[in-house]
Amino acid sequence: MSLSDELRALLKHSQVIDTPAALRTYSYDASFLTQLSPQPPDAAVIARSEEDVISLMRYCHEHSIPVTPRGAASGQTGGCVALRGGVVLALNALNRILEIDVPNMQAVCEPGVVHAQLNERLAQDKLIFPPDPGSTRMATVGGMAANNAHGMRAVKYGPTGAWVLGLRVVLPDGTVIETGGAPGWGESSRPPGPAHSKAKQSSAGLELTKLFVGAEGTLGVITQLRLKLMPIPPAKAIVLALFDQLENAGQAVQVVFAAGITPSAIEILDERCVRAVNLYRPAMNLPEVEALLLFEVDGNPPGVEYDAAQIAHAIRPLAKPGDASVEWSTEPKRIAALWEARSVVGAAVGTLRPNSNRAYCGEDICVPVAKIPETLRAIQDISKRHNIPIATYGHIGGGSLHPGHLIDGRDPDEVRRVLLVADDVHALALRMGGTTTGEHGVGAVRARFMPEEHGPALDTMRRLKHALDPRGIMNPGKIFPEEAPLLEAEEPIVLPVGEPTRVAVDPG
Ligand SMILES: Cc1cc2nc3c(=O)[nH]c(=O)nc-3n(C[C@H](O)[C@H](O)[C@H](O)COP(=O)(O)OP(=O)(O)OC[C@H]3O[C@@H](n4cnc5c(N)ncnc54)[C@H](O)[C@@H]3O)c2cc1C
């Protein structure tokens, strides 16, 4: 019997996909790697229950077949693509919000719930799950936990991991565990434990929740999440600041923190991004400066007015001369209009170079805040050295930068050069004392930087991986360099014509 036939014997017929056309859907995510080299799995399985996941894992463990979990495939690292064959396990049909506990400010949900949909539902109870990726309308909470996604509000509220209280995980051999408290929360076919945990904090033992958050599906499959929530802040304000010099923009971030203010977001657009936004939305008519910063503050109404005024006051000496270069507002319409500039930038950068593709590689570094100006200049040098235009934006408050490389994907030499750009950007991040990935994760594309990034700690990660997954079936080819495929810049690769790499929404 073929693998698909075996799987059909285990699961319902409609859940097993094996036709080449349908499998192509599962052969890529938002990474440049998988656009250059899509990898269909041998089969895809659409899980409709935790029991499906358990049966699949038991079978694959017994037969040493690789399993790659998949949420919405909005990841930019090849993380949910079966680079070593086997089965892609699609979890987006497990999309129920199982419980919203308003008094205890927590929710239990399945991994396939889409982030924006969760927050739309929570808003009815004036609650919010604060992590805020640009992919909110696509990314699943399971994928966010697996990648420890961050987003714009991370500067104040931290990453997804800070808001995960517990997980149900199916381990590679099919065993189910719950982390973060006594078992029994959520729906289960197994009898609940003695005390259905609602604890919002715990010091009991090793923090297994944190082990699975950010493991990118290499240690097990998340089948439920218990999430911490907070009340929606009642008020917001925004500050817009224009800078003649990148260095001043970087310094402005430090000045604001030194003034004792923690904004809920600090975003930067460099000169190319500002030009792109103006081309894309001429009505915005932003002044074309070296850098534009947006600060958001949230809290109670008098508090946000005070913070916004303080930010404006603190950064004015660094901003471009002239009254119009710093403004702040609590007007919802003005706030929405300014965030519009930030939210269209991912789509807008494509307008800088007609017929170009955005190559998602070397797209997600994070450096110490004090190194941001130097890093921004160095990215411009890399752009010149390889003759590839780069437009950079990002969550500058935490040092997270998204260089957007624009290439003609039909030109093999540009494809070769952009891979060199990615290498240089990753090396730059490490040289600055930062990381090759601030929020998108390692997947296959950054695996070869992990020895330099972690040193001997990588071996401890390997030992943990081996202890939980001795047969190496969980998402092989990710995080660990010895398993990851090599995509060398020297390889002659041509992006297939008509293969779109530009997404029409806000990356990062
Ligand atoms: C336009 C755009 C904007 C973005 N903006 C941001 C941003 O602001 N901040 C940010 O952090 N990221 C951002 N991203 C990256 C991406 O959206 C995040 O990494 C997101 O968390 C991925 O979720 P997903 O459901 O698409 O997961 P996938 O891409 O499907 O999978 C990601 C990883 O998680 C694993 N996985 C998925 N589900 C499970 C599960 N249930 N159990 C175990 N492992 C699992 C997969 O195996 C894979 O390794 C952006 C991406 C795009 C395309």
PDB file of C-alpha atoms and ligand atoms in Angstrom, residues 29-30 68-81 91 111-112 132-136 138-152 215-218 220-223 342 360 395 402 438-441 443 474-475 478 503 505-508, ligand 1:
ATOM      1  CA  ASP A  29       5.236  29.389   2.225  1.00  0.00           C
ATOM      2  CA  ALA A  30       6.101  33.128   2.032  1.00  0.00           C
ATOM      3  CA  THR A  68       5.741  18.977   9.091  1.00  0.00           C
ATOM      4  CA  PRO A  69       3.032  20.970  10.904  1.00  0.00           C
ATOM      5  CA  ARG A  70       1.447  23.818   8.959  1.00  0.00           C
ATOM      6  CA  GLY A  71      -0.750  26.736   9.954  1.00  0.00           C
ATOM      7  CA  ALA A  72      -1.442  29.450   7.374  1.00  0.00           C
ATOM      8  CA  ALA A  73       1.954  29.162   5.603  1.00  0.00           C
ATOM      9  CA  SER A  74       2.579  32.881   6.115  1.00  0.00           C
ATOM     10  CA  GLY A  75       6.006  32.054   7.564  1.00  0.00           C
ATOM     11  CA  GLN A  76       9.027  33.405   5.706  1.00  0.00           C
ATOM     12  CA  THR A  77      11.531  30.641   6.426  1.00  0.00           C
ATOM     13  CA  GLY A  78      10.250  27.483   4.716  1.00  0.00           C
ATOM     14  CA  GLY A  79       9.206  26.326   8.219  1.00  0.00           C
ATOM     15  CA  CYS A  80       5.937  24.626   7.230  1.00  0.00           C
ATOM     16  CA  VAL A  81       7.290  23.054   4.029  1.00  0.00           C
ATOM     17  CA  LEU A  91      -3.858  22.369  11.309  1.00  0.00           C
ATOM     18  CA  PRO A 111      -4.127  26.147  16.826  1.00  0.00           C
ATOM     19  CA  GLY A 112      -5.826  26.999  13.529  1.00  0.00           C
ATOM     20  CA  ASP A 132       0.197  41.868  16.680  1.00  0.00           C
ATOM     21  CA  PRO A 133       1.910  40.502  13.571  1.00  0.00           C
ATOM     22  CA  GLY A 134       1.481  42.256  10.223  1.00  0.00           C
ATOM     23  CA  SER A 135       0.043  38.937   9.027  1.00  0.00           C
ATOM     24  CA  THR A 136      -2.857  39.154  11.508  1.00  0.00           C
ATOM     25  CA  MET A 138      -3.558  35.100   7.873  1.00  0.00           C
ATOM     26  CA  ALA A 139      -1.384  33.805  10.712  1.00  0.00           C
ATOM     27  CA  THR A 140      -2.801  31.129  13.005  1.00  0.00           C
ATOM     28  CA  VAL A 141      -2.223  31.259  16.757  1.00  0.00           C
ATOM     29  CA  GLY A 142      -0.558  27.829  16.504  1.00  0.00           C
ATOM     30  CA  GLY A 143       1.902  29.155  13.915  1.00  0.00           C
ATOM     31  CA  MET A 144       2.452  32.275  16.001  1.00  0.00           C
ATOM     32  CA  ALA A 145       3.275  30.229  19.093  1.00  0.00           C
ATOM     33  CA  ALA A 146       5.480  27.848  17.097  1.00  0.00           C
ATOM     34  CA  ASN A 147       7.442  30.826  15.677  1.00  0.00           C
ATOM     35  CA  ASN A 148       7.168  32.984  18.816  1.00  0.00           C
ATOM     36  CA  ALA A 149       5.851  35.760  16.571  1.00  0.00           C
ATOM     37  CA  HIS A 150       6.274  39.353  17.743  1.00  0.00           C
ATOM     38  CA  GLY A 151       4.815  42.268  15.750  1.00  0.00           C
ATOM     39  CA  MET A 152       4.341  45.966  16.362  1.00  0.00           C
ATOM     40  CA  ALA A 215      10.406  25.372  18.527  1.00  0.00           C
ATOM     41  CA  GLU A 216       8.938  25.793  15.026  1.00  0.00           C
ATOM     42  CA  GLY A 217       7.154  22.465  15.111  1.00  0.00           C
ATOM     43  CA  THR A 218      10.383  20.505  15.618  1.00  0.00           C
ATOM     44  CA  GLY A 220       5.663  18.280  18.672  1.00  0.00           C
ATOM     45  CA  VAL A 221       2.307  19.429  17.354  1.00  0.00           C
ATOM     46  CA  ILE A 222       0.389  22.088  19.290  1.00  0.00           C
ATOM     47  CA  THR A 223      -3.282  21.105  19.429  1.00  0.00           C
ATOM     48  CA  ARG A 342       2.882  51.970   7.837  1.00  0.00           C
ATOM     49  CA  TYR A 360      11.934  37.431   1.463  1.00  0.00           C
ATOM     50  CA  HIS A 395       9.646  47.624  14.684  1.00  0.00           C
ATOM     51  CA  HIS A 402      12.887  44.313   7.822  1.00  0.00           C
ATOM     52  CA  GLY A 438      13.902  39.049  15.463  1.00  0.00           C
ATOM     53  CA  GLU A 439      10.517  37.421  14.905  1.00  0.00           C
ATOM     54  CA  HIS A 440      10.150  35.268  11.770  1.00  0.00           C
ATOM     55  CA  GLY A 441      12.178  32.295  13.018  1.00  0.00           C
ATOM     56  CA  GLY A 443      13.246  27.476   9.521  1.00  0.00           C
ATOM     57  CA  MET A 474       9.315  16.263  13.572  1.00  0.00           C
ATOM     58  CA  ASN A 475       9.838  18.911  10.908  1.00  0.00           C
ATOM     59  CA  LYS A 478      14.666  23.215  10.201  1.00  0.00           C
ATOM     60  CA  VAL A 503       2.454  40.096  -1.295  1.00  0.00           C
ATOM     61  CA  VAL A 505      -0.199  43.171   2.510  1.00  0.00           C
ATOM     62  CA  ASP A 506       2.101  44.408   5.155  1.00  0.00           C
ATOM     63  CA  PRO A 507       5.068  42.113   5.814  1.00  0.00           C
ATOM     64  CA  GLY A 508       6.647  42.331   9.187  1.00  0.00           C
TER      65      GLY A 508
HETATM   66  C1  LIG B   1       2.591  39.829   5.214  1.00  0.00           C
HETATM   67  C2  LIG B   1       3.280  39.182   6.368  1.00  0.00           C
HETATM   68  C3  LIG B   1       3.490  39.916   7.540  1.00  0.00           C
HETATM   69  C4  LIG B   1       4.131  39.333   8.631  1.00  0.00           C
HETATM   70  N1  LIG B   1       4.314  40.063   9.772  1.00  0.00           N
HETATM   71  C5  LIG B   1       4.885  39.494  10.856  1.00  0.00           C
HETATM   72  C6  LIG B   1       5.088  40.251  12.058  1.00  0.00           C
HETATM   73  O1  LIG B   1       4.778  41.440  12.138  1.00  0.00           O
HETATM   74  N2  LIG B   1       5.644  39.620  13.104  1.00  0.00           N
HETATM   75  C7  LIG B   1       6.002  38.300  13.051  1.00  0.00           C
HETATM   76  O2  LIG B   1       6.494  37.773  14.047  1.00  0.00           O
HETATM   77  N3  LIG B   1       5.847  37.572  11.914  1.00  0.00           N
HETATM   78  C8  LIG B   1       5.298  38.129  10.826  1.00  0.00           C
HETATM   79  N4  LIG B   1       5.136  37.403   9.668  1.00  0.00           N
HETATM   80  C9  LIG B   1       5.577  35.997   9.611  1.00  0.00           C
HETATM   81  C10 LIG B   1       4.461  34.964   9.913  1.00  0.00           C
HETATM   82  O3  LIG B   1       3.185  35.485   9.681  1.00  0.00           O
HETATM   83  C11 LIG B   1       4.570  34.478  11.354  1.00  0.00           C
HETATM   84  O4  LIG B   1       5.762  33.747  11.514  1.00  0.00           O
HETATM   85  C12 LIG B   1       3.389  33.585  11.799  1.00  0.00           C
HETATM   86  O5  LIG B   1       3.559  33.303  13.156  1.00  0.00           O
HETATM   87  C13 LIG B   1       3.277  32.277  11.030  1.00  0.00           C
HETATM   88  O6  LIG B   1       1.999  31.729  11.287  1.00  0.00           O
HETATM   89  P1  LIG B   1       1.367  30.651  10.288  1.00  0.00           P
HETATM   90  O7  LIG B   1       0.067  30.194  10.858  1.00  0.00           O
HETATM   91  O8  LIG B   1       1.327  31.167   8.917  1.00  0.00           O
HETATM   92  O9  LIG B   1       2.445  29.485  10.424  1.00  0.00           O
HETATM   93  P2  LIG B   1       3.159  28.638   9.261  1.00  0.00           P
HETATM   94  O10 LIG B   1       3.894  29.530   8.342  1.00  0.00           O
HETATM   95  O11 LIG B   1       2.173  27.708   8.667  1.00  0.00           O
HETATM   96  O12 LIG B   1       4.182  27.799  10.146  1.00  0.00           O
HETATM   97  C14 LIG B   1       5.220  28.453  10.823  1.00  0.00           C
HETATM   98  C15 LIG B   1       5.987  27.429  11.680  1.00  0.00           C
HETATM   99  O13 LIG B   1       5.169  26.971  12.736  1.00  0.00           O
HETATM  100  C16 LIG B   1       5.029  25.551  12.694  1.00  0.00           C
HETATM  101  N5  LIG B   1       3.654  25.277  13.116  1.00  0.00           N
HETATM  102  C17 LIG B   1       2.515  25.806  12.592  1.00  0.00           C
HETATM  103  N6  LIG B   1       1.461  25.368  13.295  1.00  0.00           N
HETATM  104  C18 LIG B   1       1.939  24.536  14.270  1.00  0.00           C
HETATM  105  C19 LIG B   1       1.339  23.772  15.293  1.00  0.00           C
HETATM  106  N7  LIG B   1       0.011  23.770  15.512  1.00  0.00           N
HETATM  107  N8  LIG B   1       2.145  23.033  16.091  1.00  0.00           N
HETATM  108  C20 LIG B   1       3.489  23.034  15.924  1.00  0.00           C
HETATM  109  N9  LIG B   1       4.105  23.738  14.963  1.00  0.00           N
HETATM  110  C21 LIG B   1       3.332  24.482  14.157  1.00  0.00           C
HETATM  111  C22 LIG B   1       5.368  25.168  11.272  1.00  0.00           C
HETATM  112  O14 LIG B   1       5.859  23.849  11.197  1.00  0.00           O
HETATM  113  C23 LIG B   1       6.415  26.196  10.918  1.00  0.00           C
HETATM  114  O15 LIG B   1       7.668  25.779  11.378  1.00  0.00           O
HETATM  115  C24 LIG B   1       4.551  37.979   8.548  1.00  0.00           C
HETATM  116  C25 LIG B   1       4.331  37.248   7.374  1.00  0.00           C
HETATM  117  C26 LIG B   1       3.720  37.845   6.285  1.00  0.00           C
HETATM  118  C27 LIG B   1       3.495  37.035   5.044  1.00  0.00           C
END
